[in-house]
Amino acid sequence: MPNKQTWIICGLSACCLGAPVLAAVESPFGTNGIDALRLHQPPYNLIGRKIAIGQVEIGRPGKFGLDKAVSKNRAVSLAGAFLRNAPAKSNTGVDPHAYNVASIMVSTDKGFRGIAPGARLYSSAVGGGKSLGQPQECLSAQHVALQNGGDVRAINFSFGEPLNRDPRPDALLDGNALLTLCIDWSTRVHNSLYVIAGNQGKGGIPIPTDNFNGMNVAFSSRRGGIFNKVDVSNLAAVSELMMMRLAGKEINLGPRRAIGLVAPGNNIPLLNPDGKNNKVTGTSFASPQVTATVALLQEFGDRQLRTKQRNWSIDSRRHEVMKAVLLNSADKVQDNGDGLRLGMTRSLIDKQNQDWLASDAYKDPKIPLDAQMGAGHLNAFRAYQQFSALQWNPAQTVPAIGWDYRTVNAEKSVEYQLAKPLKQGSFVSISLAWDRLVELNDKNKNGQFDAGENFRNRGLNNLNLYLVNADDNGNANAICSSISQVDSVEHIFCPVPTTGNYKIRVQFQKQFNQATQPYALAWWTIPVK
């Protein structure tokens, strides 16, 4: 039985790295990884300037001027350091793991530059001890979400709570743990995308990876120098999950898929607090790559807003939009050079060496995401391409690639008519994201979570997603569909059967809470030239 005073922290294996700085092509942030370094260069010039992101862990990175551990190392600069919901105390709660995670996001070291070195990072340490648990973790997350004037675009979780610390009788990973409810509530109320390290190796998937509104990340390893395989220490395929559930392991309840994206996490080079080089492995070091990518995209979005570009609005700051954009731009199957597979740069394979086209998610419309691969491998540059294709209103025809944030009413649908015919044999990628409705039982009516308070789960409205012929008014003859009854995302990746005109339909299938549901949609198609 695990020690009841311990949390689970992802990706603690590490070894020394004596090699010099990695070239961009070899870096997990370069072309063989998530291709984020390209966005640092002209004409993009994106490093996350003025974008606030967050970090919650058991410990925190050292802060220069406050902690001796980093007295000779200014590579990781924090905009704020906290112990739960109070200012951090000098030399207290400092943790190398948290520093490693932070360095992936914001390091300014010339040799090991982070993905978003211009971002403002706020980090809170929960602390350890018998008396600390999910309420304190929720307070920490809320405190981070309220920084920067309540404008923190993404928050990284590189730790988790095991079920044996959950006070509920016969606790399950059913989405109803206090911390999980807290994250889904905070996502909606504070409009921040929570990015969660998505598996814990042989110990199972802990709280809060049973969230609905955040994004869980698995990690990849290199084959032939390219990050394109789900690492063997990631949790499990569907058949393995069934066996682990029977054995009492911590597995998400029901058919809902846990993983949203895959990012590099094996032998990742980074900095230690003393400034020395290190190599680390685990999901802890995959999730901050997604968090930092959000900072790059949001810097671009805010630049568009400042210069008052057409087809751009503050909807670009919505967490649902970030989620849909990241999912829809992920790499699945490498393009052959004809563009029919949307220019994807790699074929991602699972632990059984199968690609996305062999997955149940590809074959079954009721399953939007693969159990191991989610929607595919993070590609920051493709995410930029998806995001920069502008927001489009369904009142008019829409281009081949774009995104939108809108609402749909119960038992109604919203349709997006594609302006140009799609090419036979080309693939279509469409992603839909919306929130589970979690409300705070706010006893003292102060609008914030306080210790002793809890949350109310009001459930998930059921939305469906279809690609249909332009003149089709029903769903019975849909070309492709994603119709999960349990997930908070729908995802389509399918080939176009014949050249012709098509439209995307977002359907509010069944109401479980409010009669109007906000959603984000992203699409990527190949038109006839």
Short mmCIF file of C-alpha atoms in Angstrom, two decimals:
data_model
loop_
_atom_site.label_atom_id
_atom_site.label_comp_id
_atom_site.label_asym_id
_atom_site.label_seq_id
_atom_site.Cartn_x
_atom_site.Cartn_y
_atom_site.Cartn_z
CA MET A 1 0.00 0.00 0.00
CA PRO A 2 1.46 3.38 -0.93
CA ASN A 3 2.33 5.76 1.87
CA LYS A 4 -0.78 7.78 2.64
CA GLN A 5 1.29 10.94 3.07
CA THR A 6 2.61 10.89 -0.48
CA TRP A 7 1.30 12.33 -3.70
CA ILE A 8 2.18 10.96 -7.10
CA ILE A 9 4.55 13.07 -9.16
CA CYS A 10 5.05 12.18 -12.80
CA GLY A 11 8.34 11.62 -14.51
CA LEU A 12 10.92 11.52 -11.76
CA SER A 13 13.57 9.46 -13.56
CA ALA A 14 16.61 11.49 -14.48
CA CYS A 15 20.23 11.15 -15.50
CA CYS A 16 23.08 13.57 -16.04
CA LEU A 17 23.65 15.05 -19.46
CA GLY A 18 27.14 16.15 -20.24
CA ALA A 19 26.59 16.89 -23.92
CA PRO A 20 26.56 20.44 -25.33
CA VAL A 21 23.42 22.26 -26.42
CA LEU A 22 21.17 20.25 -28.72
CA ALA A 23 20.55 21.50 -32.23
CA ALA A 24 16.97 22.52 -32.99
CA VAL A 25 16.45 19.46 -35.16
CA GLU A 26 17.37 17.22 -32.20
CA SER A 27 15.55 19.19 -29.52
CA PRO A 28 12.12 17.94 -28.42
CA PHE A 29 10.97 21.50 -29.10
CA GLY A 30 12.35 21.48 -32.66
CA THR A 31 11.27 19.90 -35.93
CA ASN A 32 11.62 16.31 -34.68
CA GLY A 33 9.53 17.12 -31.62
CA ILE A 34 6.76 19.69 -31.35
CA ASP A 35 8.22 22.19 -33.86
CA ALA A 36 7.82 25.15 -31.50
CA LEU A 37 11.27 26.70 -32.00
CA ARG A 38 10.26 27.72 -35.52
CA LEU A 39 7.70 30.06 -33.96
CA HIS A 40 10.49 31.89 -32.08
CA GLN A 41 12.00 32.97 -35.39
CA PRO A 42 10.87 35.60 -37.94
CA PRO A 43 8.31 36.16 -39.29
CA TYR A 44 6.44 34.69 -36.29
CA ASN A 45 8.52 36.05 -33.37
CA LEU A 46 6.41 34.28 -30.77
CA ILE A 47 7.89 33.60 -27.32
CA GLY A 48 4.79 34.08 -25.15
CA ARG A 49 5.36 37.76 -24.31
CA LYS A 50 3.04 39.09 -21.57
CA ILE A 51 1.01 35.85 -21.53
CA ALA A 52 0.41 34.46 -18.04
CA ILE A 53 0.57 30.71 -17.48
CA GLY A 54 0.49 28.75 -14.24
CA GLN A 55 2.00 25.78 -12.45
CA VAL A 56 0.69 23.79 -9.47
CA GLU A 57 2.77 21.06 -7.84
CA ILE A 58 3.70 19.74 -4.40
CA GLY A 59 6.78 21.96 -4.54
CA ARG A 60 7.72 25.01 -6.57
CA PRO A 61 10.66 26.29 -8.59
CA GLY A 62 13.20 28.45 -6.82
CA LYS A 63 12.80 32.20 -7.32
CA PHE A 64 15.91 34.29 -7.82
CA GLY A 65 16.38 36.69 -4.91
CA LEU A 66 14.18 34.58 -2.64
CA ASP A 67 15.75 31.11 -2.62
CA LYS A 68 19.37 30.07 -2.20
CA ALA A 69 18.90 27.05 -4.50
CA VAL A 70 18.89 29.34 -7.55
CA SER A 71 21.19 32.08 -6.29
CA LYS A 72 23.55 31.48 -9.21
CA ASN A 73 20.94 30.72 -11.85
CA ARG A 74 18.50 33.25 -13.33
CA ALA A 75 17.35 31.09 -16.24
CA VAL A 76 13.86 30.51 -14.81
CA SER A 77 12.15 33.73 -13.81
CA LEU A 78 8.86 33.55 -11.92
CA ALA A 79 6.19 36.23 -12.07
CA GLY A 80 4.87 34.87 -8.77
CA ALA A 81 5.77 32.15 -6.26
CA PHE A 82 3.27 30.94 -3.69
CA LEU A 83 2.68 28.43 -0.94
CA ARG A 84 -0.90 27.48 -1.68
CA ASN A 85 -2.77 30.83 -1.63
CA ALA A 86 -0.13 32.89 0.16
CA PRO A 87 3.27 34.30 -0.86
CA ALA A 88 6.07 31.73 -0.83
CA LYS A 89 8.46 31.73 2.12
CA SER A 90 12.17 31.99 1.43
CA ASN A 91 13.89 28.61 0.91
CA THR A 92 10.65 26.73 1.66
CA GLY A 93 8.91 24.33 -0.69
CA VAL A 94 11.62 24.60 -3.36
CA ASP A 95 11.66 21.45 -5.48
CA PRO A 96 13.97 20.39 -8.35
CA HIS A 97 11.10 18.58 -10.13
CA ALA A 98 9.02 21.77 -10.21
CA TYR A 99 12.07 23.69 -11.46
CA ASN A 100 12.61 21.15 -14.25
CA VAL A 101 8.98 21.50 -15.33
CA ALA A 102 9.14 25.30 -15.21
CA SER A 103 12.34 25.34 -17.27
CA ILE A 104 10.56 23.58 -20.13
CA MET A 105 8.08 26.43 -20.20
CA VAL A 106 10.04 29.63 -19.51
CA SER A 107 13.81 29.00 -19.34
CA THR A 108 15.83 31.82 -20.91
CA ASP A 109 19.08 29.85 -20.86
CA LYS A 110 20.77 30.11 -24.27
CA GLY A 111 21.53 26.40 -24.38
CA PHE A 112 18.22 25.10 -23.02
CA ARG A 113 15.65 27.70 -23.94
CA GLY A 114 12.08 27.04 -22.91
CA ILE A 115 9.16 26.97 -25.31
CA ALA A 116 7.72 30.29 -24.09
CA PRO A 117 10.63 32.19 -22.51
CA GLY A 118 8.67 35.44 -22.66
CA ALA A 119 5.68 34.13 -20.70
CA ARG A 120 4.83 35.10 -17.13
CA LEU A 121 4.85 31.98 -14.94
CA TYR A 122 2.97 31.85 -11.64
CA SER A 123 3.80 28.81 -9.53
CA SER A 124 2.17 27.53 -6.36
CA ALA A 125 3.44 24.77 -4.07
CA VAL A 126 0.76 22.78 -2.28
CA GLY A 127 3.23 21.44 0.28
CA GLY A 128 3.28 18.04 1.95
CA GLY A 129 1.85 16.48 5.08
CA LYS A 130 -1.06 14.42 6.37
CA SER A 131 -3.38 17.39 6.71
CA LEU A 132 -2.93 18.55 3.12
CA GLY A 133 -4.88 17.18 0.20
CA GLN A 134 -7.44 18.08 -2.45
CA PRO A 135 -8.88 21.18 -0.72
CA GLN A 136 -5.39 22.71 -0.51
CA GLU A 137 -4.65 21.69 -4.10
CA CYS A 138 -7.86 23.39 -5.21
CA LEU A 139 -6.95 26.53 -3.24
CA SER A 140 -3.55 26.52 -4.95
CA ALA A 141 -5.04 26.13 -8.42
CA GLN A 142 -7.61 28.86 -7.78
CA HIS A 143 -4.93 31.21 -6.46
CA VAL A 144 -2.83 30.72 -9.60
CA ALA A 145 -5.89 31.19 -11.84
CA LEU A 146 -6.60 34.55 -10.15
CA GLN A 147 -3.11 35.97 -10.85
CA ASN A 148 -2.37 38.53 -13.55
CA GLY A 149 -5.72 40.18 -12.95
CA GLY A 150 -7.50 36.84 -13.35
CA ASP A 151 -6.00 36.35 -16.82
CA VAL A 152 -3.97 33.11 -16.76
CA ARG A 153 -4.39 31.31 -20.08
CA ALA A 154 -3.20 27.79 -19.11
CA ILE A 155 -2.20 26.01 -15.88
CA ASN A 156 0.13 23.00 -15.73
CA PHE A 157 -0.39 20.05 -13.37
CA SER A 158 2.59 17.66 -13.25
CA PHE A 159 1.36 15.70 -10.26
CA GLY A 160 -1.72 13.77 -9.17
CA GLU A 161 -3.67 12.51 -6.18
CA PRO A 162 -3.91 8.72 -5.71
CA LEU A 163 -7.31 7.30 -4.89
CA ASN A 164 -6.18 5.99 -1.52
CA ARG A 165 -6.00 9.60 -0.33
CA ASP A 166 -9.52 10.42 -1.51
CA PRO A 167 -11.89 10.67 1.49
CA ARG A 168 -14.94 9.38 -0.42
CA PRO A 169 -16.02 5.84 0.48
CA ASP A 170 -15.11 3.38 -2.31
CA ALA A 171 -13.67 6.26 -4.34
CA LEU A 172 -13.49 5.86 -8.11
CA LEU A 173 -12.06 7.94 -10.92
CA ASP A 174 -15.56 8.99 -11.92
CA GLY A 175 -15.05 12.75 -12.28
CA ASN A 176 -16.46 13.50 -8.82
CA ALA A 177 -13.34 13.89 -6.68
CA LEU A 178 -13.15 17.38 -5.17
CA LEU A 179 -9.97 18.31 -7.09
CA THR A 180 -11.40 17.08 -10.39
CA LEU A 181 -14.59 19.05 -9.86
CA CYS A 182 -12.48 22.05 -8.84
CA ILE A 183 -10.52 21.94 -12.08
CA ASP A 184 -13.64 21.67 -14.23
CA TRP A 185 -15.19 24.57 -12.28
CA SER A 186 -12.07 26.72 -12.47
CA THR A 187 -11.62 26.02 -16.19
CA ARG A 188 -15.04 27.50 -16.89
CA VAL A 189 -15.11 30.30 -14.30
CA HIS A 190 -11.51 31.48 -14.72
CA ASN A 191 -11.26 30.61 -18.44
CA SER A 192 -7.93 28.82 -18.08
CA LEU A 193 -7.00 25.58 -19.85
CA TYR A 194 -5.72 23.03 -17.32
CA VAL A 195 -3.06 20.74 -18.82
CA ILE A 196 -2.63 17.55 -16.81
CA ALA A 197 0.21 15.02 -16.93
CA GLY A 198 -1.82 12.09 -18.10
CA ASN A 199 -0.47 8.86 -16.69
CA GLN A 200 1.55 7.62 -13.79
CA GLY A 201 3.16 4.45 -15.14
CA LYS A 202 2.22 1.23 -13.36
CA GLY A 203 0.41 2.96 -10.51
CA GLY A 204 -2.64 3.94 -12.53
CA ILE A 205 -4.15 7.26 -13.54
CA PRO A 206 -4.85 9.42 -10.48
CA ILE A 207 -7.04 12.38 -9.70
CA PRO A 208 -7.49 14.80 -11.54
CA THR A 209 -7.05 13.00 -14.88
CA ASP A 210 -10.76 12.15 -14.76
CA ASN A 211 -11.50 15.80 -15.58
CA PHE A 212 -13.70 16.80 -18.51
CA ASN A 213 -12.73 20.40 -19.25
CA GLY A 214 -8.93 20.21 -19.19
CA MET A 215 -6.52 18.27 -21.38
CA ASN A 216 -4.54 15.18 -20.36
CA VAL A 217 -1.17 14.54 -21.97
CA ALA A 218 0.72 11.27 -22.56
CA PHE A 219 4.35 11.16 -23.64
CA SER A 220 6.32 10.01 -26.67
CA SER A 221 9.79 8.66 -27.25
CA ARG A 222 12.11 8.84 -30.24
CA ARG A 223 12.39 6.38 -33.12
CA GLY A 224 15.08 7.30 -35.62
CA GLY A 225 15.50 10.62 -33.85
CA ILE A 226 11.83 11.60 -34.24
CA PHE A 227 9.31 11.68 -31.39
CA ASN A 228 6.67 9.43 -32.94
CA LYS A 229 5.93 6.54 -30.57
CA VAL A 230 3.83 6.45 -27.41
CA ASP A 231 6.42 5.59 -24.77
CA VAL A 232 6.23 2.07 -23.36
CA SER A 233 5.83 3.37 -19.80
CA ASN A 234 2.60 5.19 -20.66
CA LEU A 235 -0.34 3.55 -19.04
CA ALA A 236 -2.24 1.16 -21.23
CA ALA A 237 -4.24 0.17 -24.27
CA VAL A 238 -7.94 -0.63 -23.93
CA SER A 239 -7.39 -4.36 -23.28
CA GLU A 240 -4.76 -3.59 -20.64
CA LEU A 241 -7.08 -1.05 -19.01
CA MET A 242 -9.76 -3.72 -18.59
CA MET A 243 -7.31 -6.05 -16.87
CA MET A 244 -6.00 -3.26 -14.64
CA ARG A 245 -9.54 -2.29 -13.65
CA LEU A 246 -10.24 -5.88 -12.63
CA ALA A 247 -7.04 -5.81 -10.58
CA GLY A 248 -8.24 -2.72 -8.72
CA LYS A 249 -5.86 -0.26 -10.37
CA GLU A 250 -6.74 3.42 -10.63
CA ILE A 251 -8.45 3.56 -14.02
CA ASN A 252 -11.01 6.06 -15.30
CA LEU A 253 -14.54 4.76 -14.90
CA GLY A 254 -16.53 3.94 -18.04
CA PRO A 255 -15.63 4.28 -21.73
CA ARG A 256 -14.59 7.96 -21.66
CA ARG A 257 -11.08 8.48 -22.98
CA ALA A 258 -8.48 10.06 -20.73
CA ILE A 259 -5.72 11.17 -23.11
CA GLY A 260 -6.09 14.24 -25.34
CA LEU A 261 -2.59 14.71 -26.76
CA VAL A 262 0.87 13.16 -26.83
CA ALA A 263 4.05 15.26 -26.41
CA PRO A 264 7.75 14.36 -26.08
CA GLY A 265 8.68 13.00 -22.66
CA ASN A 266 11.57 10.55 -22.99
CA ASN A 267 15.12 11.77 -22.27
CA ILE A 268 14.21 15.44 -22.37
CA PRO A 269 17.23 17.74 -21.91
CA LEU A 270 16.70 20.60 -19.47
CA LEU A 271 18.19 22.56 -16.57
CA ASN A 272 18.48 21.77 -12.89
CA PRO A 273 18.22 24.54 -10.26
CA ASP A 274 22.03 24.67 -9.95
CA GLY A 275 22.28 25.43 -13.68
CA LYS A 276 23.64 22.01 -14.61
CA ASN A 277 22.24 20.05 -17.54
CA ASN A 278 19.95 17.09 -17.01
CA LYS A 279 17.90 14.51 -18.88
CA VAL A 280 14.48 13.51 -17.60
CA THR A 281 11.64 11.19 -18.56
CA GLY A 282 7.92 11.21 -17.81
CA THR A 283 4.58 12.85 -18.46
CA SER A 284 5.63 15.65 -16.10
CA PHE A 285 7.78 16.94 -18.91
CA ALA A 286 5.26 16.42 -21.72
CA SER A 287 2.38 18.43 -20.25
CA PRO A 288 4.33 21.72 -19.83
CA GLN A 289 5.09 21.62 -23.56
CA VAL A 290 1.35 21.88 -24.21
CA THR A 291 0.96 24.62 -21.57
CA ALA A 292 3.79 26.66 -23.07
CA THR A 293 2.45 26.17 -26.61
CA VAL A 294 -0.76 27.84 -25.42
CA ALA A 295 1.36 30.86 -24.45
CA LEU A 296 2.81 31.09 -27.96
CA LEU A 297 -0.62 30.88 -29.56
CA GLN A 298 -2.09 33.40 -27.15
CA GLU A 299 0.68 35.91 -27.86
CA PHE A 300 -0.27 35.64 -31.52
CA GLY A 301 -3.96 36.00 -30.68
CA ASP A 302 -3.40 39.09 -28.56
CA ARG A 303 -1.28 40.58 -31.35
CA GLN A 304 -4.23 40.09 -33.71
CA LEU A 305 -6.53 41.80 -31.21
CA ARG A 306 -4.17 44.74 -30.70
CA THR A 307 -3.92 45.39 -34.41
CA LYS A 308 -7.67 44.86 -34.88
CA GLN A 309 -7.38 42.16 -37.53
CA ARG A 310 -10.49 41.00 -39.35
CA ASN A 311 -12.20 37.79 -38.28
CA TRP A 312 -10.64 37.99 -34.83
CA SER A 313 -12.20 38.55 -31.42
CA ILE A 314 -11.62 37.91 -27.72
CA ASP A 315 -13.11 34.48 -28.37
CA SER A 316 -9.50 33.62 -29.26
CA ARG A 317 -8.76 33.65 -25.52
CA ARG A 318 -11.31 30.95 -24.73
CA HIS A 319 -9.95 27.73 -23.25
CA GLU A 320 -12.34 25.71 -25.44
CA VAL A 321 -10.79 27.29 -28.54
CA MET A 322 -7.28 26.38 -27.40
CA LYS A 323 -8.40 22.82 -26.73
CA ALA A 324 -10.08 22.42 -30.12
CA VAL A 325 -7.12 23.99 -31.96
CA LEU A 326 -4.54 21.79 -30.23
CA LEU A 327 -6.55 18.61 -30.79
CA ASN A 328 -7.36 19.36 -34.40
CA SER A 329 -3.81 20.23 -35.44
CA ALA A 330 -2.19 17.16 -33.86
CA ASP A 331 -0.09 14.85 -36.03
CA LYS A 332 -1.59 11.41 -36.72
CA VAL A 333 -0.42 9.94 -40.02
CA GLN A 334 2.40 11.42 -42.10
CA ASP A 335 1.41 13.15 -45.30
CA ASN A 336 2.70 11.57 -48.52
CA GLY A 337 3.62 14.95 -49.97
CA ASP A 338 0.33 15.43 -51.85
CA GLY A 339 -1.28 17.31 -48.97
CA LEU A 340 -4.18 14.86 -48.73
CA ARG A 341 -3.32 14.08 -45.11
CA LEU A 342 -3.33 17.75 -44.20
CA GLY A 343 0.45 18.09 -44.33
CA MET A 344 0.96 16.06 -41.15
CA THR A 345 4.66 15.64 -40.36
CA ARG A 346 4.80 12.24 -38.66
CA SER A 347 2.99 8.95 -38.15
CA LEU A 348 2.46 8.41 -34.44
CA ILE A 349 2.29 4.79 -33.29
CA ASP A 350 1.05 3.32 -30.02
CA LYS A 351 2.73 0.78 -27.76
CA GLN A 352 1.54 -2.02 -30.06
CA ASN A 353 3.11 -0.24 -33.08
CA GLN A 354 -0.28 0.61 -34.59
CA ASP A 355 -1.11 4.01 -36.04
CA TRP A 356 -4.26 6.11 -35.71
CA LEU A 357 -5.85 4.49 -38.80
CA ALA A 358 -5.82 1.14 -36.95
CA SER A 359 -7.47 2.58 -33.83
CA ASP A 360 -11.02 2.11 -32.62
CA ALA A 361 -11.28 5.91 -32.57
CA TYR A 362 -10.84 5.93 -36.36
CA LYS A 363 -13.33 3.12 -36.92
CA ASP A 364 -16.06 3.81 -34.33
CA PRO A 365 -17.96 7.14 -34.41
CA LYS A 366 -18.83 6.71 -30.72
CA ILE A 367 -15.12 6.92 -29.79
CA PRO A 368 -13.56 10.34 -30.51
CA LEU A 369 -10.06 9.77 -29.08
CA ASP A 370 -7.58 6.90 -29.02
CA ALA A 371 -6.92 5.43 -25.56
CA GLN A 372 -3.14 5.90 -25.89
CA MET A 373 -2.73 8.62 -28.52
CA GLY A 374 -5.72 10.87 -27.92
CA ALA A 375 -6.05 13.01 -31.04
CA GLY A 376 -2.36 12.60 -31.90
CA HIS A 377 1.01 14.24 -31.29
CA LEU A 378 1.37 17.89 -30.34
CA ASN A 379 2.66 20.04 -33.21
CA ALA A 380 3.00 23.66 -32.14
CA PHE A 381 3.58 24.96 -35.67
CA ARG A 382 0.51 23.17 -37.03
CA ALA A 383 -1.45 24.55 -34.07
CA TYR A 384 -0.31 28.02 -35.12
CA GLN A 385 -1.47 27.31 -38.69
CA GLN A 386 -4.86 26.15 -37.39
CA PHE A 387 -5.27 29.15 -35.07
CA SER A 388 -4.04 31.77 -37.54
CA ALA A 389 -6.65 30.64 -40.10
CA LEU A 390 -9.07 33.05 -38.33
CA GLN A 391 -12.49 32.78 -36.73
CA TRP A 392 -15.45 32.28 -39.05
CA ASN A 393 -19.16 32.88 -38.66
CA PRO A 394 -21.50 30.12 -39.90
CA ALA A 395 -23.87 32.78 -41.22
CA GLN A 396 -21.63 32.78 -44.31
CA THR A 397 -19.67 30.08 -46.10
CA VAL A 398 -16.38 29.26 -44.41
CA PRO A 399 -12.91 28.51 -45.83
CA ALA A 400 -11.13 25.16 -45.81
CA ILE A 401 -9.44 25.78 -42.46
CA GLY A 402 -10.57 27.83 -39.49
CA TRP A 403 -12.16 27.89 -36.05
CA ASP A 404 -15.14 29.34 -34.22
CA TYR A 405 -16.57 29.88 -30.74
CA ARG A 406 -20.34 29.99 -30.50
CA THR A 407 -23.42 28.62 -28.73
CA VAL A 408 -25.97 26.02 -29.80
CA ASN A 409 -29.44 25.57 -28.34
CA ALA A 410 -30.94 22.30 -27.13
CA GLU A 411 -32.27 20.06 -29.94
CA LYS A 412 -30.89 22.52 -32.51
CA SER A 413 -27.82 22.53 -34.73
CA VAL A 414 -25.32 24.99 -36.19
CA GLU A 415 -24.01 24.38 -39.72
CA TYR A 416 -20.79 25.52 -41.37
CA GLN A 417 -21.01 25.41 -45.17
CA LEU A 418 -17.55 24.97 -46.69
CA ALA A 419 -17.04 27.53 -49.48
CA LYS A 420 -15.15 25.23 -51.86
CA PRO A 421 -15.64 21.58 -52.83
CA LEU A 422 -13.46 19.08 -50.98
CA LYS A 423 -11.07 16.85 -52.87
CA GLN A 424 -11.78 13.13 -53.14
CA GLY A 425 -9.40 11.08 -50.99
CA SER A 426 -8.33 14.06 -48.89
CA PHE A 427 -8.73 13.84 -45.13
CA VAL A 428 -10.93 16.05 -43.01
CA SER A 429 -10.04 16.89 -39.40
CA ILE A 430 -12.74 18.48 -37.21
CA SER A 431 -12.69 18.94 -33.42
CA LEU A 432 -15.45 20.09 -31.09
CA ALA A 433 -14.90 20.97 -27.42
CA TRP A 434 -17.28 22.09 -24.67
CA ASP A 435 -17.49 22.07 -20.87
CA ARG A 436 -19.07 19.92 -18.25
CA LEU A 437 -21.05 22.24 -15.95
CA VAL A 438 -19.65 22.24 -12.41
CA GLU A 439 -20.84 24.85 -9.92
CA LEU A 440 -19.40 25.94 -6.59
CA ASN A 441 -21.52 25.44 -3.48
CA ASP A 442 -20.44 28.86 -2.23
CA LYS A 443 -21.44 28.91 1.45
CA ASN A 444 -20.13 32.38 2.23
CA LYS A 445 -21.12 33.85 -1.17
CA ASN A 446 -17.68 35.32 -1.86
CA GLY A 447 -17.40 33.84 -5.35
CA GLN A 448 -14.34 31.76 -4.44
CA PHE A 449 -13.65 28.25 -3.22
CA ASP A 450 -12.81 28.11 0.48
CA ALA A 451 -11.74 25.13 2.57
CA GLY A 452 -14.86 23.28 3.70
CA GLU A 453 -16.81 24.10 0.53
CA ASN A 454 -17.56 21.69 -2.29
CA PHE A 455 -18.94 21.54 -5.82
CA ARG A 456 -22.07 20.43 -7.64
CA ASN A 457 -21.73 18.35 -10.79
CA ARG A 458 -24.56 19.33 -13.13
CA GLY A 459 -23.46 16.97 -15.87
CA LEU A 460 -22.41 17.19 -19.49
CA ASN A 461 -24.71 18.21 -22.32
CA ASN A 462 -24.39 15.82 -25.26
CA LEU A 463 -23.18 17.41 -28.50
CA ASN A 464 -22.54 15.52 -31.73
CA LEU A 465 -20.45 16.37 -34.78
CA TYR A 466 -21.11 15.51 -38.45
CA LEU A 467 -19.67 16.03 -41.91
CA VAL A 468 -22.58 15.91 -44.37
CA ASN A 469 -23.28 16.70 -48.01
CA ALA A 470 -24.09 20.37 -48.55
CA ASP A 471 -27.70 19.63 -49.48
CA ASP A 472 -28.33 17.10 -46.68
CA ASN A 473 -30.67 18.25 -43.91
CA GLY A 474 -30.41 15.12 -41.77
CA ASN A 475 -27.71 13.04 -40.11
CA ALA A 476 -28.69 9.60 -41.37
CA ASN A 477 -26.46 9.89 -44.45
CA ALA A 478 -23.54 11.65 -42.75
CA ILE A 479 -20.20 11.15 -44.47
CA CYS A 480 -18.41 11.07 -41.10
CA SER A 481 -19.60 11.54 -37.53
CA SER A 482 -18.44 11.69 -33.93
CA ILE A 483 -21.27 10.83 -31.57
CA SER A 484 -19.84 9.94 -28.17
CA GLN A 485 -22.37 10.00 -25.34
CA VAL A 486 -19.79 10.44 -22.58
CA ASP A 487 -16.93 12.65 -23.81
CA SER A 488 -16.66 16.45 -23.71
CA VAL A 489 -15.00 16.43 -27.14
CA GLU A 490 -15.97 15.10 -30.53
CA HIS A 491 -13.34 14.48 -33.18
CA ILE A 492 -13.55 13.51 -36.85
CA PHE A 493 -10.62 12.35 -38.96
CA CYS A 494 -11.81 10.72 -42.16
CA PRO A 495 -11.30 10.67 -45.96
CA VAL A 496 -13.64 12.45 -48.36
CA PRO A 497 -15.38 9.76 -50.50
CA THR A 498 -16.12 11.90 -53.56
CA THR A 499 -15.25 15.41 -54.69
CA GLY A 500 -18.13 17.69 -53.79
CA ASN A 501 -19.62 20.33 -51.53
CA TYR A 502 -19.88 19.60 -47.81
CA LYS A 503 -20.84 21.20 -44.53
CA ILE A 504 -20.03 20.65 -40.85
CA ARG A 505 -22.93 20.22 -38.42
CA VAL A 506 -22.75 20.76 -34.65
CA GLN A 507 -25.80 19.11 -33.09
CA PHE A 508 -27.07 19.65 -29.52
CA GLN A 509 -28.29 16.09 -29.10
CA LYS A 510 -29.43 15.90 -25.48
CA GLN A 511 -29.76 18.44 -22.69
CA PHE A 512 -28.52 17.59 -19.17
CA ASN A 513 -28.08 21.06 -17.69
CA GLN A 514 -28.51 24.42 -19.41
CA ALA A 515 -30.43 24.81 -22.67
CA THR A 516 -27.68 26.83 -24.38
CA GLN A 517 -24.22 25.31 -24.74
CA PRO A 518 -21.05 27.26 -25.64
CA TYR A 519 -18.60 25.31 -27.78
CA ALA A 520 -15.42 25.68 -29.81
CA LEU A 521 -14.96 24.16 -33.26
CA ALA A 522 -11.81 23.79 -35.37
CA TRP A 523 -11.64 22.32 -38.87
CA TRP A 524 -8.95 21.55 -41.44
CA THR A 525 -9.86 20.34 -44.94
CA ILE A 526 -8.37 20.22 -48.44
CA PRO A 527 -10.38 22.02 -51.14
CA VAL A 528 -10.23 21.41 -54.87
CA LYS A 529 -7.83 23.91 -56.42
#
